[in-house]
Amino acid sequence: MNETRAIDRLDTGPRFTDHDAIRLNRMFRGSETEDWLRAVVEGNLVGEIALVSSFGAESAALLHLVSRIDDSIPILFLNTGKHFPETLAYRDELTDLLGLNRVDLYPELSDLEKRDETGLRWSYDPDGCCELRKVRPLEKALARYDASLTGRKAFQSTTRANLPRFEVDTSDAQGRMKINPLIDWDADRIAAYFEEHELPRHPLVERGFPSIGCSPCTREVKPGEDPRAGRWSGWDKVECGIHKPGEEPFL
Ligand code: SF4
C-alpha cells in the first residue's frame, strides 16, 4: 500500500485485497484504538477516508475520537427521510459540538417516485426500502473514497461478533477498506468514554432504545434482549444492506 495507490487504481481494479486487510490487522495488533487510528489517518495508509455515521446511540464516541484526530474527515449521514426527529436534533447537536464536516446523503427523488411513491415500502419490503434510501446513496458517495470508518461493535449482535478491525468491503468491486475502530470496545468502555469526554447521549437511549435506526423499523428493547433486537423486529433482517451479515472473514 502507498499514498497514491488507491486513487490511481480507481479504474483499474480493487483498491485493496484481503492481504492488505490482514497486514493492517497484524500491524496494529494490541495497539490502543486512538493510537492505531491516528497512525492510519496521519500516515495516509488507506487513502481518502470517510466516516459513515447514523448518529445513533453510541455514535458520539467514534465521532469524538475521529474529530480529535482530523476534523476534516467527511462524516456521511444517510438522511433516509425516516429518522426519528430526536436523531436529527442529536445529529445537529453533535455536529456543532464536535465541529464535524458532515455530509448528508439523500435518496434519489426519481428512485422514490418510481419505487416508493407512498413512502411505505418499509412496511412490506424493508430490503427494497433500505436499498433506495441507504445502500444506493451510500454507494454513490463512497465511490470517491478509498476507505470507510464504521461504528460497529462486536458486542452489538452475534452477526458482528467476529469482525476484524480492517476488512475489505465486499459490497462492490472497488475493494474499499472498511475500518471498525470500536470493534473490540464493550458497552462499559463506551459508557466510560462518554463520561470521560462529557458527550451527550441520544435522547432515545434512556427510553429503551440501545440501537437506533429509522423510526418505522426501530422498537424499544426489553431487558436481556440483544441490543439490536429492536431493529426490523418481526423481519428476518439484521442489517440494512450497507453491512452484510454472515460473510467471513469480513463480518
Ligand atoms: S431502516 Fe426501515 S425506513 Fe429506513 S431505509 Fe431501511 S426499511 Fe426504510
PDB file of C-alpha atoms and ligand atoms in Angstrom:
ATOM      1  CA  MET A   1       0.000   0.000   0.000  1.00  0.00           C
ATOM      2  CA  ASN A   2       1.111   3.563  -0.552  1.00  0.00           C
ATOM      3  CA  GLU A   3      -0.425   7.013  -0.559  1.00  0.00           C
ATOM      4  CA  THR A   4      -1.335   7.204  -4.200  1.00  0.00           C
ATOM      5  CA  ARG A   5      -2.179   3.640  -4.903  1.00  0.00           C
ATOM      6  CA  ALA A   6      -5.874   3.719  -4.134  1.00  0.00           C
ATOM      7  CA  ILE A   7      -6.686   6.805  -6.181  1.00  0.00           C
ATOM      8  CA  ASP A   8      -4.533   5.678  -9.075  1.00  0.00           C
ATOM      9  CA  ARG A   9      -6.310   2.358  -9.222  1.00  0.00           C
ATOM     10  CA  LEU A  10      -9.870   3.680  -9.263  1.00  0.00           C
ATOM     11  CA  ASP A  11     -10.499   2.466 -12.792  1.00  0.00           C
ATOM     12  CA  THR A  12      -8.161  -0.467 -12.871  1.00  0.00           C
ATOM     13  CA  GLY A  13      -9.416  -2.797 -10.165  1.00  0.00           C
ATOM     14  CA  PRO A  14      -9.947  -3.133  -6.461  1.00  0.00           C
ATOM     15  CA  ARG A  15      -8.153  -0.659  -4.219  1.00  0.00           C
ATOM     16  CA  PHE A  16      -7.333  -3.250  -1.570  1.00  0.00           C
ATOM     17  CA  THR A  17      -7.215  -7.001  -1.217  1.00  0.00           C
ATOM     18  CA  ASP A  18      -7.762  -9.302   1.742  1.00  0.00           C
ATOM     19  CA  HIS A  19      -3.993  -9.492   2.007  1.00  0.00           C
ATOM     20  CA  ASP A  20      -3.862  -5.737   2.711  1.00  0.00           C
ATOM     21  CA  ALA A  21      -6.507  -6.098   5.419  1.00  0.00           C
ATOM     22  CA  ILE A  22      -4.610  -8.957   7.036  1.00  0.00           C
ATOM     23  CA  ARG A  23      -1.419  -6.899   7.015  1.00  0.00           C
ATOM     24  CA  LEU A  24      -3.121  -3.956   8.674  1.00  0.00           C
ATOM     25  CA  ASN A  25      -4.774  -6.158  11.282  1.00  0.00           C
ATOM     26  CA  ARG A  26      -1.376  -7.661  12.102  1.00  0.00           C
ATOM     27  CA  MET A  27       0.429  -4.335  12.044  1.00  0.00           C
ATOM     28  CA  PHE A  28      -1.808  -2.853  14.742  1.00  0.00           C
ATOM     29  CA  ARG A  29      -2.495  -5.945  16.823  1.00  0.00           C
ATOM     30  CA  GLY A  30      -2.515  -4.965  20.501  1.00  0.00           C
ATOM     31  CA  SER A  31      -2.432  -1.203  19.777  1.00  0.00           C
ATOM     32  CA  GLU A  32      -4.735   1.224  21.539  1.00  0.00           C
ATOM     33  CA  THR A  33      -7.598   2.435  19.371  1.00  0.00           C
ATOM     34  CA  GLU A  34      -6.652   6.091  19.226  1.00  0.00           C
ATOM     35  CA  ASP A  35      -3.001   5.225  18.535  1.00  0.00           C
ATOM     36  CA  TRP A  36      -3.628   2.958  15.576  1.00  0.00           C
ATOM     37  CA  LEU A  37      -6.389   5.088  14.163  1.00  0.00           C
ATOM     38  CA  ARG A  38      -4.160   8.135  14.308  1.00  0.00           C
ATOM     39  CA  ALA A  39      -1.362   6.180  12.627  1.00  0.00           C
ATOM     40  CA  VAL A  40      -3.710   5.115   9.829  1.00  0.00           C
ATOM     41  CA  VAL A  41      -5.085   8.621   9.246  1.00  0.00           C
ATOM     42  CA  GLU A  42      -1.898  10.637   9.685  1.00  0.00           C
ATOM     43  CA  GLY A  43       0.191   8.065   7.820  1.00  0.00           C
ATOM     44  CA  ASN A  44      -2.345   8.071   4.970  1.00  0.00           C
ATOM     45  CA  LEU A  45      -2.216   4.283   4.979  1.00  0.00           C
ATOM     46  CA  VAL A  46      -5.580   3.746   3.307  1.00  0.00           C
ATOM     47  CA  GLY A  47      -6.040   6.870   1.164  1.00  0.00           C
ATOM     48  CA  GLU A  48      -9.139   9.034   1.351  1.00  0.00           C
ATOM     49  CA  ILE A  49     -11.359   8.132   4.308  1.00  0.00           C
ATOM     50  CA  ALA A  50     -14.970   8.913   5.165  1.00  0.00           C
ATOM     51  CA  LEU A  51     -16.812   8.020   8.349  1.00  0.00           C
ATOM     52  CA  VAL A  52     -20.329   6.657   7.939  1.00  0.00           C
ATOM     53  CA  SER A  53     -22.428   7.580  10.970  1.00  0.00           C
ATOM     54  CA  SER A  54     -26.046   7.005  11.905  1.00  0.00           C
ATOM     55  CA  PHE A  55     -25.814   9.476  14.800  1.00  0.00           C
ATOM     56  CA  GLY A  56     -27.283   6.656  16.842  1.00  0.00           C
ATOM     57  CA  ALA A  57     -26.979   5.536  20.437  1.00  0.00           C
ATOM     58  CA  GLU A  58     -23.187   5.207  20.600  1.00  0.00           C
ATOM     59  CA  SER A  59     -22.090   7.228  17.577  1.00  0.00           C
ATOM     60  CA  ALA A  60     -20.706  10.124  19.586  1.00  0.00           C
ATOM     61  CA  ALA A  61     -17.751   8.028  20.797  1.00  0.00           C
ATOM     62  CA  LEU A  62     -16.331   7.400  17.327  1.00  0.00           C
ATOM     63  CA  LEU A  63     -17.254  10.870  16.100  1.00  0.00           C
ATOM     64  CA  HIS A  64     -15.358  12.380  19.017  1.00  0.00           C
ATOM     65  CA  LEU A  65     -12.369  10.069  18.537  1.00  0.00           C
ATOM     66  CA  VAL A  66     -12.123  10.849  14.835  1.00  0.00           C
ATOM     67  CA  SER A  67     -12.709  14.588  15.218  1.00  0.00           C
ATOM     68  CA  ARG A  68      -9.760  14.749  17.619  1.00  0.00           C
ATOM     69  CA  ILE A  69      -7.511  13.146  15.021  1.00  0.00           C
ATOM     70  CA  ASP A  70      -8.750  15.015  11.932  1.00  0.00           C
ATOM     71  CA  ASP A  71     -11.924  17.061  11.975  1.00  0.00           C
ATOM     72  CA  SER A  72     -11.891  17.446   8.193  1.00  0.00           C
ATOM     73  CA  ILE A  73     -12.758  13.781   7.643  1.00  0.00           C
ATOM     74  CA  PRO A  74     -16.192  13.748   5.979  1.00  0.00           C
ATOM     75  CA  ILE A  75     -18.962  12.337   8.162  1.00  0.00           C
ATOM     76  CA  LEU A  76     -21.539  10.733   5.874  1.00  0.00           C
ATOM     77  CA  PHE A  77     -25.078  10.689   7.243  1.00  0.00           C
ATOM     78  CA  LEU A  78     -27.805   8.845   5.351  1.00  0.00           C
ATOM     79  CA  ASN A  79     -30.830  11.057   5.579  1.00  0.00           C
ATOM     80  CA  THR A  80     -33.433   8.458   4.687  1.00  0.00           C
ATOM     81  CA  GLY A  81     -36.389  10.720   5.394  1.00  0.00           C
ATOM     82  CA  LYS A  82     -37.493   8.200   8.041  1.00  0.00           C
ATOM     83  CA  HIS A  83     -35.385   9.160  11.048  1.00  0.00           C
ATOM     84  CA  PHE A  84     -36.739   9.992  14.468  1.00  0.00           C
ATOM     85  CA  PRO A  85     -36.820  13.773  14.973  1.00  0.00           C
ATOM     86  CA  GLU A  86     -34.664  13.123  18.053  1.00  0.00           C
ATOM     87  CA  THR A  87     -31.941  11.668  15.814  1.00  0.00           C
ATOM     88  CA  LEU A  88     -31.912  14.718  13.560  1.00  0.00           C
ATOM     89  CA  ALA A  89     -31.690  17.028  16.563  1.00  0.00           C
ATOM     90  CA  TYR A  90     -28.890  14.917  18.059  1.00  0.00           C
ATOM     91  CA  ARG A  91     -27.064  14.935  14.707  1.00  0.00           C
ATOM     92  CA  ASP A  92     -27.139  18.737  14.680  1.00  0.00           C
ATOM     93  CA  GLU A  93     -26.060  18.962  18.311  1.00  0.00           C
ATOM     94  CA  LEU A  94     -23.028  16.690  17.775  1.00  0.00           C
ATOM     95  CA  THR A  95     -22.100  18.417  14.521  1.00  0.00           C
ATOM     96  CA  ASP A  96     -21.876  21.746  16.334  1.00  0.00           C
ATOM     97  CA  LEU A  97     -20.268  20.369  19.469  1.00  0.00           C
ATOM     98  CA  LEU A  98     -17.507  18.456  17.674  1.00  0.00           C
ATOM     99  CA  GLY A  99     -17.104  20.725  14.653  1.00  0.00           C
ATOM    100  CA  LEU A 100     -17.839  17.884  12.265  1.00  0.00           C
ATOM    101  CA  ASN A 101     -17.515  18.043   8.498  1.00  0.00           C
ATOM    102  CA  ARG A 102     -20.931  16.451   7.989  1.00  0.00           C
ATOM    103  CA  VAL A 103     -22.256  15.467   4.585  1.00  0.00           C
ATOM    104  CA  ASP A 104     -25.926  14.480   4.377  1.00  0.00           C
ATOM    105  CA  LEU A 105     -26.820  11.922   1.723  1.00  0.00           C
ATOM    106  CA  TYR A 106     -30.324  11.642   0.278  1.00  0.00           C
ATOM    107  CA  PRO A 107     -32.157   9.047  -1.793  1.00  0.00           C
ATOM    108  CA  GLU A 108     -32.637   9.876  -5.478  1.00  0.00           C
ATOM    109  CA  LEU A 109     -36.019  11.514  -5.978  1.00  0.00           C
ATOM    110  CA  SER A 110     -36.573   9.519  -9.163  1.00  0.00           C
ATOM    111  CA  ASP A 111     -35.987   6.271  -7.228  1.00  0.00           C
ATOM    112  CA  LEU A 112     -38.526   7.275  -4.591  1.00  0.00           C
ATOM    113  CA  GLU A 113     -41.082   8.267  -7.193  1.00  0.00           C
ATOM    114  CA  LYS A 114     -40.697   5.002  -9.051  1.00  0.00           C
ATOM    115  CA  ARG A 115     -40.377   2.560  -6.177  1.00  0.00           C
ATOM    116  CA  ASP A 116     -41.715   4.171  -3.003  1.00  0.00           C
ATOM    117  CA  GLU A 117     -44.323   6.674  -4.029  1.00  0.00           C
ATOM    118  CA  THR A 118     -46.338   6.193  -0.834  1.00  0.00           C
ATOM    119  CA  GLY A 119     -43.309   6.155   1.466  1.00  0.00           C
ATOM    120  CA  LEU A 120     -44.495   2.832   2.910  1.00  0.00           C
ATOM    121  CA  ARG A 121     -42.131   0.427   1.219  1.00  0.00           C
ATOM    122  CA  TRP A 122     -40.521  -0.229   4.629  1.00  0.00           C
ATOM    123  CA  SER A 123     -43.778  -1.958   5.692  1.00  0.00           C
ATOM    124  CA  TYR A 124     -43.774  -4.656   3.004  1.00  0.00           C
ATOM    125  CA  ASP A 125     -40.249  -4.673   1.568  1.00  0.00           C
ATOM    126  CA  PRO A 126     -37.688  -3.324   4.053  1.00  0.00           C
ATOM    127  CA  ASP A 127     -34.780  -4.629   1.968  1.00  0.00           C
ATOM    128  CA  GLY A 128     -36.040  -2.658  -1.019  1.00  0.00           C
ATOM    129  CA  CYS A 129     -36.595   0.407   1.127  1.00  0.00           C
ATOM    130  CA  CYS A 130     -33.052   0.229   2.556  1.00  0.00           C
ATOM    131  CA  GLU A 131     -31.734  -0.254  -0.968  1.00  0.00           C
ATOM    132  CA  LEU A 132     -33.341   3.013  -2.108  1.00  0.00           C
ATOM    133  CA  ARG A 133     -32.742   5.069   0.973  1.00  0.00           C
ATOM    134  CA  LYS A 134     -29.402   3.782   2.242  1.00  0.00           C
ATOM    135  CA  VAL A 135     -27.460   1.423   0.014  1.00  0.00           C
ATOM    136  CA  ARG A 136     -27.614   3.356  -3.257  1.00  0.00           C
ATOM    137  CA  PRO A 137     -26.930   6.834  -1.853  1.00  0.00           C
ATOM    138  CA  LEU A 138     -24.019   5.462   0.168  1.00  0.00           C
ATOM    139  CA  GLU A 139     -22.549   3.516  -2.748  1.00  0.00           C
ATOM    140  CA  LYS A 140     -22.635   6.633  -4.854  1.00  0.00           C
ATOM    141  CA  ALA A 141     -20.999   8.770  -2.153  1.00  0.00           C
ATOM    142  CA  LEU A 142     -18.348   6.214  -1.245  1.00  0.00           C
ATOM    143  CA  ALA A 143     -17.187   5.806  -4.834  1.00  0.00           C
ATOM    144  CA  ARG A 144     -14.767   8.677  -4.302  1.00  0.00           C
ATOM    145  CA  TYR A 145     -13.264   7.295  -1.108  1.00  0.00           C
ATOM    146  CA  ASP A 146     -10.713   4.554  -0.550  1.00  0.00           C
ATOM    147  CA  ALA A 147     -11.826   3.577   2.930  1.00  0.00           C
ATOM    148  CA  SER A 148     -14.740   3.983   5.299  1.00  0.00           C
ATOM    149  CA  LEU A 149     -14.918   4.026   9.078  1.00  0.00           C
ATOM    150  CA  THR A 150     -17.837   2.316  10.768  1.00  0.00           C
ATOM    151  CA  GLY A 151     -19.065   2.337  14.355  1.00  0.00           C
ATOM    152  CA  ARG A 152     -19.770  -1.392  14.554  1.00  0.00           C
ATOM    153  CA  LYS A 153     -19.032  -3.190  17.813  1.00  0.00           C
ATOM    154  CA  ALA A 154     -18.690  -6.926  18.388  1.00  0.00           C
ATOM    155  CA  PHE A 155     -20.983  -6.941  21.418  1.00  0.00           C
ATOM    156  CA  GLN A 156     -23.902  -5.443  19.498  1.00  0.00           C
ATOM    157  CA  SER A 157     -25.046  -8.724  17.974  1.00  0.00           C
ATOM    158  CA  THR A 158     -23.955 -12.222  17.101  1.00  0.00           C
ATOM    159  CA  THR A 159     -23.592 -11.198  13.456  1.00  0.00           C
ATOM    160  CA  ARG A 160     -20.913  -8.687  14.438  1.00  0.00           C
ATOM    161  CA  ALA A 161     -19.093 -10.858  16.976  1.00  0.00           C
ATOM    162  CA  ASN A 162     -16.127 -11.797  14.798  1.00  0.00           C
ATOM    163  CA  LEU A 163     -15.445  -8.624  12.877  1.00  0.00           C
ATOM    164  CA  PRO A 164     -11.805  -7.585  12.460  1.00  0.00           C
ATOM    165  CA  ARG A 165     -10.538  -4.014  12.672  1.00  0.00           C
ATOM    166  CA  PHE A 166      -9.780  -3.944   8.950  1.00  0.00           C
ATOM    167  CA  GLU A 167     -11.686  -5.764   6.243  1.00  0.00           C
ATOM    168  CA  VAL A 168     -12.142  -5.322   2.514  1.00  0.00           C
ATOM    169  CA  ASP A 169     -15.658  -4.181   1.683  1.00  0.00           C
ATOM    170  CA  THR A 170     -17.250  -6.852  -0.468  1.00  0.00           C
ATOM    171  CA  SER A 171     -20.368  -4.848  -1.311  1.00  0.00           C
ATOM    172  CA  ASP A 172     -18.940  -3.770  -4.655  1.00  0.00           C
ATOM    173  CA  ALA A 173     -15.940  -4.407  -6.900  1.00  0.00           C
ATOM    174  CA  GLN A 174     -13.972  -1.392  -5.717  1.00  0.00           C
ATOM    175  CA  GLY A 175     -12.249  -3.198  -2.875  1.00  0.00           C
ATOM    176  CA  ARG A 176     -12.610  -0.344  -0.423  1.00  0.00           C
ATOM    177  CA  MET A 177     -11.116  -0.815   3.042  1.00  0.00           C
ATOM    178  CA  LYS A 178     -13.661  -0.921   5.817  1.00  0.00           C
ATOM    179  CA  ILE A 179     -12.347   0.015   9.248  1.00  0.00           C
ATOM    180  CA  ASN A 180     -14.062  -0.816  12.532  1.00  0.00           C
ATOM    181  CA  PRO A 181     -12.221   1.195  15.220  1.00  0.00           C
ATOM    182  CA  LEU A 182     -14.582   0.283  18.061  1.00  0.00           C
ATOM    183  CA  ILE A 183     -14.975  -3.368  17.226  1.00  0.00           C
ATOM    184  CA  ASP A 184     -13.321  -4.532  20.457  1.00  0.00           C
ATOM    185  CA  TRP A 185     -14.995  -1.960  22.703  1.00  0.00           C
ATOM    186  CA  ASP A 186     -17.645  -3.227  25.081  1.00  0.00           C
ATOM    187  CA  ALA A 187     -20.609  -1.327  26.487  1.00  0.00           C
ATOM    188  CA  ASP A 188     -18.721  -0.352  29.652  1.00  0.00           C
ATOM    189  CA  ARG A 189     -15.842   1.128  27.713  1.00  0.00           C
ATOM    190  CA  ILE A 190     -18.189   3.149  25.548  1.00  0.00           C
ATOM    191  CA  ALA A 191     -20.067   4.397  28.603  1.00  0.00           C
ATOM    192  CA  ALA A 192     -16.754   5.367  30.230  1.00  0.00           C
ATOM    193  CA  TYR A 193     -15.715   7.223  27.074  1.00  0.00           C
ATOM    194  CA  PHE A 194     -18.979   9.165  27.052  1.00  0.00           C
ATOM    195  CA  GLU A 195     -18.447  10.068  30.692  1.00  0.00           C
ATOM    196  CA  GLU A 196     -14.777  10.996  30.364  1.00  0.00           C
ATOM    197  CA  HIS A 197     -15.473  13.343  27.462  1.00  0.00           C
ATOM    198  CA  GLU A 198     -18.876  14.510  28.694  1.00  0.00           C
ATOM    199  CA  LEU A 199     -20.556  13.509  25.475  1.00  0.00           C
ATOM    200  CA  PRO A 200     -24.322  13.967  25.243  1.00  0.00           C
ATOM    201  CA  ARG A 201     -26.477  10.867  24.909  1.00  0.00           C
ATOM    202  CA  HIS A 202     -29.016  10.269  22.161  1.00  0.00           C
ATOM    203  CA  PRO A 203     -32.335  11.210  23.822  1.00  0.00           C
ATOM    204  CA  LEU A 204     -33.929   7.853  22.926  1.00  0.00           C
ATOM    205  CA  VAL A 205     -31.367   5.783  24.852  1.00  0.00           C
ATOM    206  CA  GLU A 206     -32.998   6.479  28.192  1.00  0.00           C
ATOM    207  CA  ARG A 207     -36.328   5.479  26.658  1.00  0.00           C
ATOM    208  CA  GLY A 208     -35.106   1.928  25.962  1.00  0.00           C
ATOM    209  CA  PHE A 209     -33.525   2.189  22.510  1.00  0.00           C
ATOM    210  CA  PRO A 210     -29.949   0.814  22.649  1.00  0.00           C
ATOM    211  CA  SER A 211     -29.729   0.693  18.829  1.00  0.00           C
ATOM    212  CA  ILE A 212     -31.433   3.383  16.786  1.00  0.00           C
ATOM    213  CA  GLY A 213     -32.268   3.349  13.090  1.00  0.00           C
ATOM    214  CA  CYS A 214     -35.202   4.683  11.108  1.00  0.00           C
ATOM    215  CA  SER A 215     -38.338   5.239  13.171  1.00  0.00           C
ATOM    216  CA  PRO A 216     -40.635   2.714  11.428  1.00  0.00           C
ATOM    217  CA  CYS A 217     -38.016  -0.026  11.827  1.00  0.00           C
ATOM    218  CA  THR A 218     -36.860   0.507  15.401  1.00  0.00           C
ATOM    219  CA  ARG A 219     -38.621  -0.514  18.603  1.00  0.00           C
ATOM    220  CA  GLU A 220     -37.709  -0.453  22.257  1.00  0.00           C
ATOM    221  CA  VAL A 221     -35.670  -3.387  23.576  1.00  0.00           C
ATOM    222  CA  LYS A 222     -36.590  -5.347  26.682  1.00  0.00           C
ATOM    223  CA  PRO A 223     -34.000  -6.113  29.397  1.00  0.00           C
ATOM    224  CA  GLY A 224     -31.915  -9.151  28.378  1.00  0.00           C
ATOM    225  CA  GLU A 225     -32.664  -8.851  24.678  1.00  0.00           C
ATOM    226  CA  ASP A 226     -29.913  -8.497  22.061  1.00  0.00           C
ATOM    227  CA  PRO A 227     -29.255  -4.737  21.780  1.00  0.00           C
ATOM    228  CA  ARG A 228     -30.185  -4.894  18.100  1.00  0.00           C
ATOM    229  CA  ALA A 229     -33.372  -6.898  18.690  1.00  0.00           C
ATOM    230  CA  GLY A 230     -35.382  -3.746  18.168  1.00  0.00           C
ATOM    231  CA  ARG A 231     -34.188  -3.296  14.596  1.00  0.00           C
ATOM    232  CA  TRP A 232     -36.571  -4.652  11.906  1.00  0.00           C
ATOM    233  CA  SER A 233     -38.340  -6.599  14.636  1.00  0.00           C
ATOM    234  CA  GLY A 234     -40.517  -9.314  13.126  1.00  0.00           C
ATOM    235  CA  TRP A 235     -38.475  -9.438   9.926  1.00  0.00           C
ATOM    236  CA  ASP A 236     -35.686 -11.819   9.008  1.00  0.00           C
ATOM    237  CA  LYS A 237     -33.366  -8.865   8.610  1.00  0.00           C
ATOM    238  CA  VAL A 238     -30.445  -7.783  10.773  1.00  0.00           C
ATOM    239  CA  GLU A 239     -28.553  -5.263   8.657  1.00  0.00           C
ATOM    240  CA  CYS A 240     -29.610  -2.534   6.272  1.00  0.00           C
ATOM    241  CA  GLY A 241     -27.531  -3.714   3.325  1.00  0.00           C
ATOM    242  CA  ILE A 242     -24.640  -1.346   3.994  1.00  0.00           C
ATOM    243  CA  HIS A 243     -23.146  -4.136   6.086  1.00  0.00           C
ATOM    244  CA  LYS A 244     -23.735  -7.726   5.125  1.00  0.00           C
ATOM    245  CA  PRO A 245     -24.173 -10.329   7.878  1.00  0.00           C
ATOM    246  CA  GLY A 246     -22.639 -13.764   7.847  1.00  0.00           C
ATOM    247  CA  GLU A 247     -19.779 -13.139   5.435  1.00  0.00           C
ATOM    248  CA  GLU A 248     -16.417 -14.307   6.676  1.00  0.00           C
ATOM    249  CA  PRO A 249     -13.925 -13.061   7.461  1.00  0.00           C
ATOM    250  CA  PHE A 250     -15.281  -9.571   6.938  1.00  0.00           C
ATOM    251  CA  LEU A 251     -18.352  -9.617   9.090  1.00  0.00           C
TER     252      LEU A 251
HETATM  253  S1  SF4 B   1     -34.418   1.167   8.093  1.00  0.00           S
HETATM  254 FE1  SF4 B   1     -36.611   0.991   7.515  1.00  0.00          FE
HETATM  255  S2  SF4 B   1     -37.310   3.035   6.890  1.00  0.00           S
HETATM  256 FE2  SF4 B   1     -35.049   3.050   6.999  1.00  0.00          FE
HETATM  257  S3  SF4 B   1     -34.405   2.699   4.926  1.00  0.00           S
HETATM  258 FE3  SF4 B   1     -34.452   0.680   5.929  1.00  0.00          FE
HETATM  259  S4  SF4 B   1     -36.537  -0.180   5.645  1.00  0.00           S
HETATM  260 FE4  SF4 B   1     -36.550   2.020   5.070  1.00  0.00          FE
END
